[in-house]
Amino acid sequence: MNENMPESIKYYAIALDPIHVGSGGSRLGRVDLPIIREPGTNLPKIPGTSLSGPARAYTAMVTNKYIWKDGNKEYCCSGRGGEGGEKHCGIPSPACPVCIPYGFSKGTGFSMQGLAQFFDAHILFFPVASMGGPVWVTSPMALEGLGLQQEFKAPEDAFYPLSDQIRDKQKLNFGWLMLNKANEQGDTSKLPDKIQIPDNIKQRSILVSDKLFSHIVNSNLEVRTSVSIDPQTGTAEEGALFTYEAIPRGTVFRFDIVYSSGKTFRISGKELKTEDGGDVGVTWVKNQVEKGLGLFETLGIGGMGTRGMGKLKILNLKKGDC
Ligand SMILES: [Zn+2]
C-alpha cells in the first residue's frame, strides 16, 4: 500500500442496541423525537458527523488526550476544544492522535481539516420478524457499489432470496405484509463475499425493490415511550411522557472513511511526525481512528445512551490493531 495515497475503507457495523440519532425533532410529527433520514429516499441514516464525534472522543480517551496537561497548559483534544477550539492542542510532532486525524481549529491560520473523512452510514440489511424467524432485507440501492452479481429489477410485491436457506420459501409473512418469491430467480443472486457481515445474516437475507425497502424499514422502526426524569428531584416529571424513534437492534450499516496522508502538511511551518519520527502516513491515521471506532460497541453512539441505546459493533476492524 502506498502510504501517501488516500485510502477509502468500507466499514460494516451491526447495531447491538437500538440506535437513536435525533434530527432535533418537534412535537408536530408522528413521534416527539424522530431520527435523521436521507431526504431523497426517506431512509434513516447516521450522519458522518455522528460517527466522527464519538470516534474522536473515544480515540482521545484511549490515547489519554481527552483532557491532558503539558506543563501548565491544559488541553482538551476531544469535542470542540472549548469555545473557539483553543483547547485543541494541534501538535504536529509527535502528531496528536486526535487533532491530526480529526482536525482542529484554533482560530485564523492555525487549523487543519482532519486527515480522516467520515461519510454517512446507510442501512445495508434491515431485520424484520417473519413467521419463519428473522429475515434481513436489503435492496439494490442499499447494495450499490458492493458488486452484486446480477442487476435486479425487483417487482414491487415480491422478494428475491439471497441464500439457499431462504431459496425454498415461496412466501414470507411479515405479519402485516405477505411477500411472494419473485419468479425470475437466477442462480447468480448471491451476496458477494467481500461484504463482511456474519453468515447467519447472509443466510437469512432477501432482496426487495428500493421502494418496498423504504416502506419496510419505515414501518418497522422502533417507537418507544419514555418518561422524562426531573434532574432536581429524580422523579418523573408530570406530563413528560415522550416518544422517540430508533433503528432496531440487528440492523447492519455500511459507511466509508477516507484516510489521507499527512506527509505534505505543515502546521506553523512544522512537518507532521509520528512518535518515532516517521511520516504521518495513511496507516497511522487509520490506526488512530480505529482505536476510537473499537469503542462504539461498548460506549455507543447517538442519543439516549443512558437508556441502553447506541451500541454499534464494527464488524471488520482488524483484531490486534487497536
Ligand atoms: Zn490534540
PDB file of C-alpha atoms and ligand atoms in Angstrom:
ATOM      1  CA  MET A   1       0.000   0.000   0.000  1.00  0.00           C
ATOM      2  CA  ASN A   2       1.215   3.493  -0.803  1.00  0.00           C
ATOM      3  CA  GLU A   3       1.258   5.394   2.478  1.00  0.00           C
ATOM      4  CA  ASN A   4       0.841   8.720   0.693  1.00  0.00           C
ATOM      5  CA  MET A   5      -2.235   7.870  -1.371  1.00  0.00           C
ATOM      6  CA  PRO A   6      -5.660   8.404   0.201  1.00  0.00           C
ATOM      7  CA  GLU A   7      -7.371   5.151   1.067  1.00  0.00           C
ATOM      8  CA  SER A   8     -11.101   4.591   1.312  1.00  0.00           C
ATOM      9  CA  ILE A   9     -12.140   1.894   3.766  1.00  0.00           C
ATOM     10  CA  LYS A  10     -15.603   0.383   3.806  1.00  0.00           C
ATOM     11  CA  TYR A  11     -16.847  -0.474   7.280  1.00  0.00           C
ATOM     12  CA  TYR A  12     -19.692  -2.785   8.170  1.00  0.00           C
ATOM     13  CA  ALA A  13     -21.414  -2.454  11.521  1.00  0.00           C
ATOM     14  CA  ILE A  14     -24.286  -4.074  13.382  1.00  0.00           C
ATOM     15  CA  ALA A  15     -26.496  -2.365  15.937  1.00  0.00           C
ATOM     16  CA  LEU A  16     -26.224  -4.148  19.298  1.00  0.00           C
ATOM     17  CA  ASP A  17     -28.830  -1.768  20.732  1.00  0.00           C
ATOM     18  CA  PRO A  18     -31.495   0.346  19.098  1.00  0.00           C
ATOM     19  CA  ILE A  19     -29.807   3.444  17.648  1.00  0.00           C
ATOM     20  CA  HIS A  20     -31.247   6.905  18.008  1.00  0.00           C
ATOM     21  CA  VAL A  21     -29.590   9.733  16.108  1.00  0.00           C
ATOM     22  CA  GLY A  22     -32.069  12.527  16.509  1.00  0.00           C
ATOM     23  CA  SER A  23     -32.986  15.154  13.973  1.00  0.00           C
ATOM     24  CA  GLY A  24     -33.766  17.687  16.675  1.00  0.00           C
ATOM     25  CA  GLY A  25     -37.430  16.921  16.226  1.00  0.00           C
ATOM     26  CA  SER A  26     -40.575  18.718  17.146  1.00  0.00           C
ATOM     27  CA  ARG A  27     -43.885  17.713  18.585  1.00  0.00           C
ATOM     28  CA  LEU A  28     -45.601  18.122  15.241  1.00  0.00           C
ATOM     29  CA  GLY A  29     -44.620  14.748  13.838  1.00  0.00           C
ATOM     30  CA  ARG A  30     -45.620  11.171  14.476  1.00  0.00           C
ATOM     31  CA  VAL A  31     -43.145  10.924  17.333  1.00  0.00           C
ATOM     32  CA  ASP A  32     -41.619  13.558  19.598  1.00  0.00           C
ATOM     33  CA  LEU A  33     -38.037  12.669  18.772  1.00  0.00           C
ATOM     34  CA  PRO A  34     -37.673  11.425  15.193  1.00  0.00           C
ATOM     35  CA  ILE A  35     -34.433  10.119  13.759  1.00  0.00           C
ATOM     36  CA  ILE A  36     -32.470  11.616  10.871  1.00  0.00           C
ATOM     37  CA  ARG A  37     -33.422  10.499   7.384  1.00  0.00           C
ATOM     38  CA  GLU A  38     -31.897  10.824   3.947  1.00  0.00           C
ATOM     39  CA  PRO A  39     -34.037  13.457   2.173  1.00  0.00           C
ATOM     40  CA  GLY A  40     -34.210  11.687  -1.215  1.00  0.00           C
ATOM     41  CA  THR A  41     -35.016   8.181  -0.042  1.00  0.00           C
ATOM     42  CA  ASN A  42     -36.593   8.865   3.340  1.00  0.00           C
ATOM     43  CA  LEU A  43     -34.379   6.118   4.768  1.00  0.00           C
ATOM     44  CA  PRO A  44     -32.913   6.588   8.233  1.00  0.00           C
ATOM     45  CA  LYS A  45     -29.170   7.152   8.315  1.00  0.00           C
ATOM     46  CA  ILE A  46     -26.373   8.022  10.691  1.00  0.00           C
ATOM     47  CA  PRO A  47     -24.667  11.226   9.544  1.00  0.00           C
ATOM     48  CA  GLY A  48     -20.880  11.130   9.280  1.00  0.00           C
ATOM     49  CA  THR A  49     -20.622  13.776  11.996  1.00  0.00           C
ATOM     50  CA  SER A  50     -22.481  11.449  14.378  1.00  0.00           C
ATOM     51  CA  LEU A  51     -19.745   8.895  13.753  1.00  0.00           C
ATOM     52  CA  SER A  52     -16.725  11.212  13.818  1.00  0.00           C
ATOM     53  CA  GLY A  53     -17.843  12.969  17.035  1.00  0.00           C
ATOM     54  CA  PRO A  54     -17.872   9.878  19.265  1.00  0.00           C
ATOM     55  CA  ALA A  55     -14.897   8.357  17.405  1.00  0.00           C
ATOM     56  CA  ARG A  56     -12.891  11.481  18.227  1.00  0.00           C
ATOM     57  CA  ALA A  57     -13.897  11.331  21.890  1.00  0.00           C
ATOM     58  CA  TYR A  58     -13.036   7.626  22.143  1.00  0.00           C
ATOM     59  CA  THR A  59      -9.671   7.985  20.392  1.00  0.00           C
ATOM     60  CA  ALA A  60      -8.943  10.784  22.872  1.00  0.00           C
ATOM     61  CA  MET A  61      -9.876   8.512  25.774  1.00  0.00           C
ATOM     62  CA  VAL A  62      -7.705   5.640  24.555  1.00  0.00           C
ATOM     63  CA  THR A  63      -4.687   7.873  23.863  1.00  0.00           C
ATOM     64  CA  ASN A  64      -5.020   9.984  27.035  1.00  0.00           C
ATOM     65  CA  LYS A  65      -5.754  13.194  25.134  1.00  0.00           C
ATOM     66  CA  TYR A  66      -9.262  13.712  26.481  1.00  0.00           C
ATOM     67  CA  ILE A  67      -8.079  16.322  28.967  1.00  0.00           C
ATOM     68  CA  TRP A  68      -4.365  16.498  29.421  1.00  0.00           C
ATOM     69  CA  LYS A  69      -1.619  18.825  30.607  1.00  0.00           C
ATOM     70  CA  ASP A  70       1.623  19.910  29.027  1.00  0.00           C
ATOM     71  CA  GLY A  71       3.441  21.891  31.668  1.00  0.00           C
ATOM     72  CA  ASN A  72       0.850  24.343  32.927  1.00  0.00           C
ATOM     73  CA  LYS A  73      -1.181  24.309  29.691  1.00  0.00           C
ATOM     74  CA  GLU A  74      -4.369  22.301  29.773  1.00  0.00           C
ATOM     75  CA  TYR A  75      -5.647  20.782  26.548  1.00  0.00           C
ATOM     76  CA  CYS A  76      -8.833  19.017  25.624  1.00  0.00           C
ATOM     77  CA  CYS A  77      -8.477  17.331  22.255  1.00  0.00           C
ATOM     78  CA  SER A  78     -11.901  15.683  22.330  1.00  0.00           C
ATOM     79  CA  GLY A  79     -15.043  17.562  21.369  1.00  0.00           C
ATOM     80  CA  ARG A  80     -14.891  21.130  20.139  1.00  0.00           C
ATOM     81  CA  GLY A  81     -11.934  22.070  22.285  1.00  0.00           C
ATOM     82  CA  GLY A  82     -13.673  24.860  24.142  1.00  0.00           C
ATOM     83  CA  GLU A  83     -15.435  27.936  22.739  1.00  0.00           C
ATOM     84  CA  GLY A  84     -13.203  28.628  19.732  1.00  0.00           C
ATOM     85  CA  GLY A  85     -11.259  25.379  19.665  1.00  0.00           C
ATOM     86  CA  GLU A  86      -8.485  26.953  21.728  1.00  0.00           C
ATOM     87  CA  LYS A  87      -8.176  23.837  23.881  1.00  0.00           C
ATOM     88  CA  HIS A  88      -7.308  21.566  20.957  1.00  0.00           C
ATOM     89  CA  CYS A  89      -3.560  21.038  21.076  1.00  0.00           C
ATOM     90  CA  GLY A  90      -2.913  20.869  17.309  1.00  0.00           C
ATOM     91  CA  ILE A  91       0.534  19.475  17.984  1.00  0.00           C
ATOM     92  CA  PRO A  92       2.237  18.290  14.771  1.00  0.00           C
ATOM     93  CA  SER A  93       5.195  16.420  16.246  1.00  0.00           C
ATOM     94  CA  PRO A  94       4.724  13.975  17.719  1.00  0.00           C
ATOM     95  CA  ALA A  95       1.416  14.255  15.922  1.00  0.00           C
ATOM     96  CA  CYS A  96      -1.583  14.423  18.243  1.00  0.00           C
ATOM     97  CA  PRO A  97      -3.550  11.173  17.648  1.00  0.00           C
ATOM     98  CA  VAL A  98      -6.777  13.174  17.941  1.00  0.00           C
ATOM     99  CA  CYS A  99      -6.195  16.638  16.436  1.00  0.00           C
ATOM    100  CA  ILE A 100      -4.373  15.349  13.354  1.00  0.00           C
ATOM    101  CA  PRO A 101      -6.792  12.597  12.248  1.00  0.00           C
ATOM    102  CA  TYR A 102      -9.957  14.506  13.237  1.00  0.00           C
ATOM    103  CA  GLY A 103      -8.822  18.072  12.623  1.00  0.00           C
ATOM    104  CA  PHE A 104      -8.719  21.131  14.817  1.00  0.00           C
ATOM    105  CA  SER A 105      -9.377  24.828  14.727  1.00  0.00           C
ATOM    106  CA  LYS A 106      -7.552  27.242  16.932  1.00  0.00           C
ATOM    107  CA  GLY A 107      -8.543  30.422  15.164  1.00  0.00           C
ATOM    108  CA  THR A 108      -7.187  32.017  11.994  1.00  0.00           C
ATOM    109  CA  GLY A 109      -4.209  30.467  10.332  1.00  0.00           C
ATOM    110  CA  PHE A 110      -3.955  27.647  12.806  1.00  0.00           C
ATOM    111  CA  SER A 111      -6.391  24.998  11.862  1.00  0.00           C
ATOM    112  CA  MET A 112      -6.471  21.806   9.900  1.00  0.00           C
ATOM    113  CA  GLN A 113      -9.121  19.655   8.376  1.00  0.00           C
ATOM    114  CA  GLY A 114      -8.911  16.109   9.664  1.00  0.00           C
ATOM    115  CA  LEU A 115      -6.978  13.534   7.673  1.00  0.00           C
ATOM    116  CA  ALA A 116      -9.892  11.139   8.191  1.00  0.00           C
ATOM    117  CA  GLN A 117     -13.073  11.998   6.345  1.00  0.00           C
ATOM    118  CA  PHE A 118     -16.251  10.318   7.594  1.00  0.00           C
ATOM    119  CA  PHE A 119     -19.232   9.606   5.342  1.00  0.00           C
ATOM    120  CA  ASP A 120     -22.813   8.844   6.353  1.00  0.00           C
ATOM    121  CA  ALA A 121     -23.714   5.333   7.482  1.00  0.00           C
ATOM    122  CA  HIS A 122     -26.542   3.793   5.489  1.00  0.00           C
ATOM    123  CA  ILE A 123     -28.690   0.779   6.243  1.00  0.00           C
ATOM    124  CA  LEU A 124     -27.406  -2.269   4.367  1.00  0.00           C
ATOM    125  CA  PHE A 125     -29.553  -5.008   5.914  1.00  0.00           C
ATOM    126  CA  PHE A 126     -32.631  -4.366   7.971  1.00  0.00           C
ATOM    127  CA  PRO A 127     -34.006  -7.065  10.324  1.00  0.00           C
ATOM    128  CA  VAL A 128     -37.684  -7.942  10.195  1.00  0.00           C
ATOM    129  CA  ALA A 129     -39.524 -10.627  12.133  1.00  0.00           C
ATOM    130  CA  SER A 130     -41.272 -13.097   9.872  1.00  0.00           C
ATOM    131  CA  MET A 131     -43.312 -16.129  10.797  1.00  0.00           C
ATOM    132  CA  GLY A 132     -40.333 -18.286   9.869  1.00  0.00           C
ATOM    133  CA  GLY A 133     -37.871 -16.334  12.024  1.00  0.00           C
ATOM    134  CA  PRO A 134     -35.917 -13.139  11.453  1.00  0.00           C
ATOM    135  CA  VAL A 135     -35.085 -12.090   7.913  1.00  0.00           C
ATOM    136  CA  TRP A 136     -32.674  -9.347   6.824  1.00  0.00           C
ATOM    137  CA  VAL A 137     -33.940  -7.193   3.997  1.00  0.00           C
ATOM    138  CA  THR A 138     -31.831  -5.248   1.519  1.00  0.00           C
ATOM    139  CA  SER A 139     -32.354  -3.516  -1.832  1.00  0.00           C
ATOM    140  CA  PRO A 140     -30.363  -2.721  -4.986  1.00  0.00           C
ATOM    141  CA  MET A 141     -29.774   0.821  -3.738  1.00  0.00           C
ATOM    142  CA  ALA A 142     -28.576  -0.383  -0.332  1.00  0.00           C
ATOM    143  CA  LEU A 143     -26.106  -2.727  -2.039  1.00  0.00           C
ATOM    144  CA  GLU A 144     -24.925  -0.205  -4.605  1.00  0.00           C
ATOM    145  CA  GLY A 145     -21.212  -0.329  -5.242  1.00  0.00           C
ATOM    146  CA  LEU A 146     -20.750  -3.614  -3.396  1.00  0.00           C
ATOM    147  CA  GLY A 147     -20.681  -5.747  -6.516  1.00  0.00           C
ATOM    148  CA  LEU A 148     -23.914  -7.678  -6.572  1.00  0.00           C
ATOM    149  CA  GLN A 149     -23.500 -10.074  -9.460  1.00  0.00           C
ATOM    150  CA  GLN A 150     -26.851  -9.517 -11.066  1.00  0.00           C
ATOM    151  CA  GLU A 151     -28.836  -6.472 -11.991  1.00  0.00           C
ATOM    152  CA  PHE A 152     -32.244  -6.666 -10.371  1.00  0.00           C
ATOM    153  CA  LYS A 153     -35.461  -5.107 -11.340  1.00  0.00           C
ATOM    154  CA  ALA A 154     -37.302  -6.414  -8.338  1.00  0.00           C
ATOM    155  CA  PRO A 155     -41.072  -6.437  -8.651  1.00  0.00           C
ATOM    156  CA  GLU A 156     -42.785  -4.233  -6.107  1.00  0.00           C
ATOM    157  CA  ASP A 157     -44.530  -7.054  -4.306  1.00  0.00           C
ATOM    158  CA  ALA A 158     -42.000  -9.873  -4.311  1.00  0.00           C
ATOM    159  CA  PHE A 159     -38.647 -10.823  -2.866  1.00  0.00           C
ATOM    160  CA  TYR A 160     -35.504 -12.435  -4.207  1.00  0.00           C
ATOM    161  CA  PRO A 161     -33.850 -14.866  -1.798  1.00  0.00           C
ATOM    162  CA  LEU A 162     -30.127 -14.222  -1.444  1.00  0.00           C
ATOM    163  CA  SER A 163     -29.256 -17.547   0.164  1.00  0.00           C
ATOM    164  CA  ASP A 164     -30.108 -21.215  -0.061  1.00  0.00           C
ATOM    165  CA  GLN A 165     -31.829 -21.148   3.316  1.00  0.00           C
ATOM    166  CA  ILE A 166     -34.460 -18.778   2.008  1.00  0.00           C
ATOM    167  CA  ARG A 167     -34.493 -20.111  -1.553  1.00  0.00           C
ATOM    168  CA  ASP A 168     -37.042 -22.845  -0.862  1.00  0.00           C
ATOM    169  CA  LYS A 169     -39.518 -20.439   0.681  1.00  0.00           C
ATOM    170  CA  GLN A 170     -42.329 -19.409  -1.632  1.00  0.00           C
ATOM    171  CA  LYS A 171     -43.772 -16.801   0.688  1.00  0.00           C
ATOM    172  CA  LEU A 172     -42.629 -14.670   3.571  1.00  0.00           C
ATOM    173  CA  ASN A 173     -45.080 -13.349   6.074  1.00  0.00           C
ATOM    174  CA  PHE A 174     -44.063 -10.216   7.937  1.00  0.00           C
ATOM    175  CA  GLY A 175     -47.275 -10.102   9.902  1.00  0.00           C
ATOM    176  CA  TRP A 176     -48.709  -7.116   8.100  1.00  0.00           C
ATOM    177  CA  LEU A 177     -47.218  -7.894   4.726  1.00  0.00           C
ATOM    178  CA  MET A 178     -47.144 -11.066   2.651  1.00  0.00           C
ATOM    179  CA  LEU A 179     -44.436 -11.302   0.008  1.00  0.00           C
ATOM    180  CA  ASN A 180     -44.140 -13.919  -2.715  1.00  0.00           C
ATOM    181  CA  LYS A 181     -40.872 -15.124  -4.090  1.00  0.00           C
ATOM    182  CA  ALA A 182     -40.071 -13.496  -7.416  1.00  0.00           C
ATOM    183  CA  ASN A 183     -40.449 -15.789 -10.407  1.00  0.00           C
ATOM    184  CA  GLU A 184     -37.420 -14.912 -12.483  1.00  0.00           C
ATOM    185  CA  GLN A 185     -34.923 -16.115  -9.928  1.00  0.00           C
ATOM    186  CA  GLY A 186     -31.414 -16.550 -11.292  1.00  0.00           C
ATOM    187  CA  ASP A 187     -28.741 -18.662  -9.628  1.00  0.00           C
ATOM    188  CA  THR A 188     -26.359 -15.744  -9.534  1.00  0.00           C
ATOM    189  CA  SER A 189     -28.297 -13.777  -6.945  1.00  0.00           C
ATOM    190  CA  LYS A 190     -25.717 -14.310  -4.270  1.00  0.00           C
ATOM    191  CA  LEU A 191     -24.135 -11.826  -1.944  1.00  0.00           C
ATOM    192  CA  PRO A 192     -20.512 -11.073  -2.781  1.00  0.00           C
ATOM    193  CA  ASP A 193     -18.049 -12.500  -0.259  1.00  0.00           C
ATOM    194  CA  LYS A 194     -16.449  -9.121   0.252  1.00  0.00           C
ATOM    195  CA  ILE A 195     -19.486  -7.938   2.213  1.00  0.00           C
ATOM    196  CA  GLN A 196     -18.079  -8.670   5.640  1.00  0.00           C
ATOM    197  CA  ILE A 197     -21.144  -9.497   7.690  1.00  0.00           C
ATOM    198  CA  PRO A 198     -21.958 -12.578   9.794  1.00  0.00           C
ATOM    199  CA  ASP A 199     -23.010 -15.691   7.883  1.00  0.00           C
ATOM    200  CA  ASN A 200     -26.212 -16.102   9.868  1.00  0.00           C
ATOM    201  CA  ILE A 201     -27.358 -12.770   8.434  1.00  0.00           C
ATOM    202  CA  LYS A 202     -26.253 -13.580   4.892  1.00  0.00           C
ATOM    203  CA  GLN A 203     -28.105 -16.872   5.106  1.00  0.00           C
ATOM    204  CA  ARG A 204     -31.341 -15.164   6.015  1.00  0.00           C
ATOM    205  CA  SER A 205     -31.272 -12.234   3.631  1.00  0.00           C
ATOM    206  CA  ILE A 206     -33.648 -11.219   0.874  1.00  0.00           C
ATOM    207  CA  LEU A 207     -33.665  -8.500  -1.738  1.00  0.00           C
ATOM    208  CA  VAL A 208     -36.654  -6.291  -2.435  1.00  0.00           C
ATOM    209  CA  SER A 209     -37.172  -3.210  -4.585  1.00  0.00           C
ATOM    210  CA  ASP A 210     -35.900   0.136  -3.309  1.00  0.00           C
ATOM    211  CA  LYS A 211     -39.444   1.366  -2.856  1.00  0.00           C
ATOM    212  CA  LEU A 212     -40.503  -1.641  -0.819  1.00  0.00           C
ATOM    213  CA  PHE A 213     -37.279  -1.466   1.187  1.00  0.00           C
ATOM    214  CA  SER A 214     -38.010   2.086   2.277  1.00  0.00           C
ATOM    215  CA  HIS A 215     -41.543   1.063   3.162  1.00  0.00           C
ATOM    216  CA  ILE A 216     -40.443  -1.977   5.180  1.00  0.00           C
ATOM    217  CA  VAL A 217     -37.775  -0.016   7.070  1.00  0.00           C
ATOM    218  CA  ASN A 218     -40.044   2.879   7.932  1.00  0.00           C
ATOM    219  CA  SER A 219     -42.839   0.560   9.087  1.00  0.00           C
ATOM    220  CA  ASN A 220     -40.542  -1.413  11.373  1.00  0.00           C
ATOM    221  CA  LEU A 221     -38.620   1.254  13.254  1.00  0.00           C
ATOM    222  CA  GLU A 222     -38.856   1.113  16.997  1.00  0.00           C
ATOM    223  CA  VAL A 223     -41.054   3.657  18.622  1.00  0.00           C
ATOM    224  CA  ARG A 224     -40.639   3.809  22.356  1.00  0.00           C
ATOM    225  CA  THR A 225     -42.298   5.820  25.022  1.00  0.00           C
ATOM    226  CA  SER A 226     -40.279   7.158  27.868  1.00  0.00           C
ATOM    227  CA  VAL A 227     -40.660   9.397  30.862  1.00  0.00           C
ATOM    228  CA  SER A 228     -38.597  12.499  31.438  1.00  0.00           C
ATOM    229  CA  ILE A 229     -36.884  12.436  34.793  1.00  0.00           C
ATOM    230  CA  ASP A 230     -36.662  15.728  36.649  1.00  0.00           C
ATOM    231  CA  PRO A 231     -32.949  16.088  37.424  1.00  0.00           C
ATOM    232  CA  GLN A 232     -33.752  18.082  40.566  1.00  0.00           C
ATOM    233  CA  THR A 233     -35.936  15.530  42.274  1.00  0.00           C
ATOM    234  CA  GLY A 234     -35.086  12.318  40.437  1.00  0.00           C
ATOM    235  CA  THR A 235     -38.749  11.628  39.863  1.00  0.00           C
ATOM    236  CA  ALA A 236     -40.838  11.578  36.724  1.00  0.00           C
ATOM    237  CA  GLU A 237     -41.823  14.995  35.502  1.00  0.00           C
ATOM    238  CA  GLU A 238     -45.523  15.489  35.307  1.00  0.00           C
ATOM    239  CA  GLY A 239     -46.938  15.069  31.813  1.00  0.00           C
ATOM    240  CA  ALA A 240     -43.487  14.424  30.445  1.00  0.00           C
ATOM    241  CA  LEU A 241     -44.108  11.226  28.544  1.00  0.00           C
ATOM    242  CA  PHE A 242     -42.422  11.376  25.172  1.00  0.00           C
ATOM    243  CA  THR A 243     -41.987   9.042  22.244  1.00  0.00           C
ATOM    244  CA  TYR A 244     -38.872   8.506  20.211  1.00  0.00           C
ATOM    245  CA  GLU A 245     -37.847   6.557  17.160  1.00  0.00           C
ATOM    246  CA  ALA A 246     -34.883   4.260  16.870  1.00  0.00           C
ATOM    247  CA  ILE A 247     -33.295   1.984  14.302  1.00  0.00           C
ATOM    248  CA  PRO A 248     -33.689  -1.534  15.732  1.00  0.00           C
ATOM    249  CA  ARG A 249     -31.056  -3.857  17.124  1.00  0.00           C
ATOM    250  CA  GLY A 250     -29.673  -6.180  14.445  1.00  0.00           C
ATOM    251  CA  THR A 251     -29.638  -3.548  11.693  1.00  0.00           C
ATOM    252  CA  VAL A 252     -26.500  -3.745   9.551  1.00  0.00           C
ATOM    253  CA  PHE A 253     -24.936  -0.483   8.340  1.00  0.00           C
ATOM    254  CA  ARG A 254     -22.174   0.411   5.924  1.00  0.00           C
ATOM    255  CA  PHE A 255     -20.079   3.538   5.863  1.00  0.00           C
ATOM    256  CA  ASP A 256     -16.862   4.787   4.338  1.00  0.00           C
ATOM    257  CA  ILE A 257     -13.949   6.624   5.859  1.00  0.00           C
ATOM    258  CA  VAL A 258     -11.310   8.108   3.586  1.00  0.00           C
ATOM    259  CA  TYR A 259      -7.871   8.339   5.163  1.00  0.00           C
ATOM    260  CA  SER A 260      -5.285  10.754   3.827  1.00  0.00           C
ATOM    261  CA  SER A 261      -1.577  11.057   4.439  1.00  0.00           C
ATOM    262  CA  GLY A 262      -0.186  13.976   6.430  1.00  0.00           C
ATOM    263  CA  LYS A 263       3.143  13.935   4.632  1.00  0.00           C
ATOM    264  CA  THR A 264       2.742  17.236   2.806  1.00  0.00           C
ATOM    265  CA  PHE A 265       1.048  19.063   5.685  1.00  0.00           C
ATOM    266  CA  ARG A 266       2.754  21.777   7.689  1.00  0.00           C
ATOM    267  CA  ILE A 267       1.401  23.263  10.885  1.00  0.00           C
ATOM    268  CA  SER A 268       3.014  26.616  11.647  1.00  0.00           C
ATOM    269  CA  GLY A 269       5.786  25.531   9.333  1.00  0.00           C
ATOM    270  CA  LYS A 270       6.375  22.247  11.128  1.00  0.00           C
ATOM    271  CA  GLU A 271       6.107  18.851   9.470  1.00  0.00           C
ATOM    272  CA  LEU A 272       3.859  16.171  10.903  1.00  0.00           C
ATOM    273  CA  LYS A 273       5.838  13.362  12.501  1.00  0.00           C
ATOM    274  CA  THR A 274       4.868  10.273  14.453  1.00  0.00           C
ATOM    275  CA  GLU A 275       6.229   9.470  17.893  1.00  0.00           C
ATOM    276  CA  ASP A 276       9.225   7.626  16.442  1.00  0.00           C
ATOM    277  CA  GLY A 277       9.965  10.405  13.951  1.00  0.00           C
ATOM    278  CA  GLY A 278       8.368   8.780  10.916  1.00  0.00           C
ATOM    279  CA  ASP A 279       5.978  10.336   8.412  1.00  0.00           C
ATOM    280  CA  VAL A 280       2.292  10.527   9.241  1.00  0.00           C
ATOM    281  CA  GLY A 281       1.067   8.056   6.639  1.00  0.00           C
ATOM    282  CA  VAL A 282      -2.347   6.653   5.871  1.00  0.00           C
ATOM    283  CA  THR A 283      -1.930   3.631   8.156  1.00  0.00           C
ATOM    284  CA  TRP A 284      -1.042   5.779  11.158  1.00  0.00           C
ATOM    285  CA  VAL A 285      -4.147   7.919  10.621  1.00  0.00           C
ATOM    286  CA  LYS A 286      -6.329   4.841  10.214  1.00  0.00           C
ATOM    287  CA  ASN A 287      -4.937   3.213  13.348  1.00  0.00           C
ATOM    288  CA  GLN A 288      -5.762   6.251  15.493  1.00  0.00           C
ATOM    289  CA  VAL A 289      -9.320   6.394  14.189  1.00  0.00           C
ATOM    290  CA  GLU A 290      -9.868   2.659  14.599  1.00  0.00           C
ATOM    291  CA  LYS A 291      -8.908   2.949  18.273  1.00  0.00           C
ATOM    292  CA  GLY A 292     -11.996   5.125  18.601  1.00  0.00           C
ATOM    293  CA  LEU A 293     -14.243   3.007  16.372  1.00  0.00           C
ATOM    294  CA  GLY A 294     -13.450  -0.023  18.530  1.00  0.00           C
ATOM    295  CA  LEU A 295     -15.255   1.598  21.460  1.00  0.00           C
ATOM    296  CA  PHE A 296     -18.550   2.072  19.603  1.00  0.00           C
ATOM    297  CA  GLU A 297     -19.600  -1.382  20.733  1.00  0.00           C
ATOM    298  CA  THR A 298     -19.193  -0.611  24.431  1.00  0.00           C
ATOM    299  CA  LEU A 299     -19.828   3.142  24.707  1.00  0.00           C
ATOM    300  CA  GLY A 300     -22.214   3.623  21.809  1.00  0.00           C
ATOM    301  CA  ILE A 301     -23.143   6.489  19.533  1.00  0.00           C
ATOM    302  CA  GLY A 302     -26.119   8.787  19.169  1.00  0.00           C
ATOM    303  CA  GLY A 303     -28.527   9.914  21.829  1.00  0.00           C
ATOM    304  CA  MET A 304     -30.261   8.095  24.667  1.00  0.00           C
ATOM    305  CA  GLY A 305     -27.084   6.288  25.721  1.00  0.00           C
ATOM    306  CA  THR A 306     -28.329   6.207  29.281  1.00  0.00           C
ATOM    307  CA  ARG A 307     -31.428   4.366  28.137  1.00  0.00           C
ATOM    308  CA  GLY A 308     -29.456   1.419  26.841  1.00  0.00           C
ATOM    309  CA  MET A 309     -29.164   2.572  23.249  1.00  0.00           C
ATOM    310  CA  GLY A 310     -26.492   3.213  20.668  1.00  0.00           C
ATOM    311  CA  LYS A 311     -24.051   0.317  20.863  1.00  0.00           C
ATOM    312  CA  LEU A 312     -22.696  -0.378  17.387  1.00  0.00           C
ATOM    313  CA  LYS A 313     -20.214  -3.140  16.647  1.00  0.00           C
ATOM    314  CA  ILE A 314     -17.872  -2.541  13.720  1.00  0.00           C
ATOM    315  CA  LEU A 315     -17.587  -5.942  12.050  1.00  0.00           C
ATOM    316  CA  ASN A 316     -14.368  -5.565  10.089  1.00  0.00           C
ATOM    317  CA  LEU A 317     -11.900  -3.955  12.479  1.00  0.00           C
ATOM    318  CA  LYS A 318      -8.681  -5.904  12.417  1.00  0.00           C
ATOM    319  CA  LYS A 319      -8.031  -7.591  15.728  1.00  0.00           C
ATOM    320  CA  GLY A 320      -4.809  -6.543  17.391  1.00  0.00           C
ATOM    321  CA  ASP A 321      -4.566  -3.257  15.529  1.00  0.00           C
ATOM    322  CA  CYS A 322      -6.102  -1.344  18.357  1.00  0.00           C
TER     323      CYS A 322
HETATM  324 ZN    ZN B   1      -4.589  17.340  20.232  1.00  0.00          ZN
END
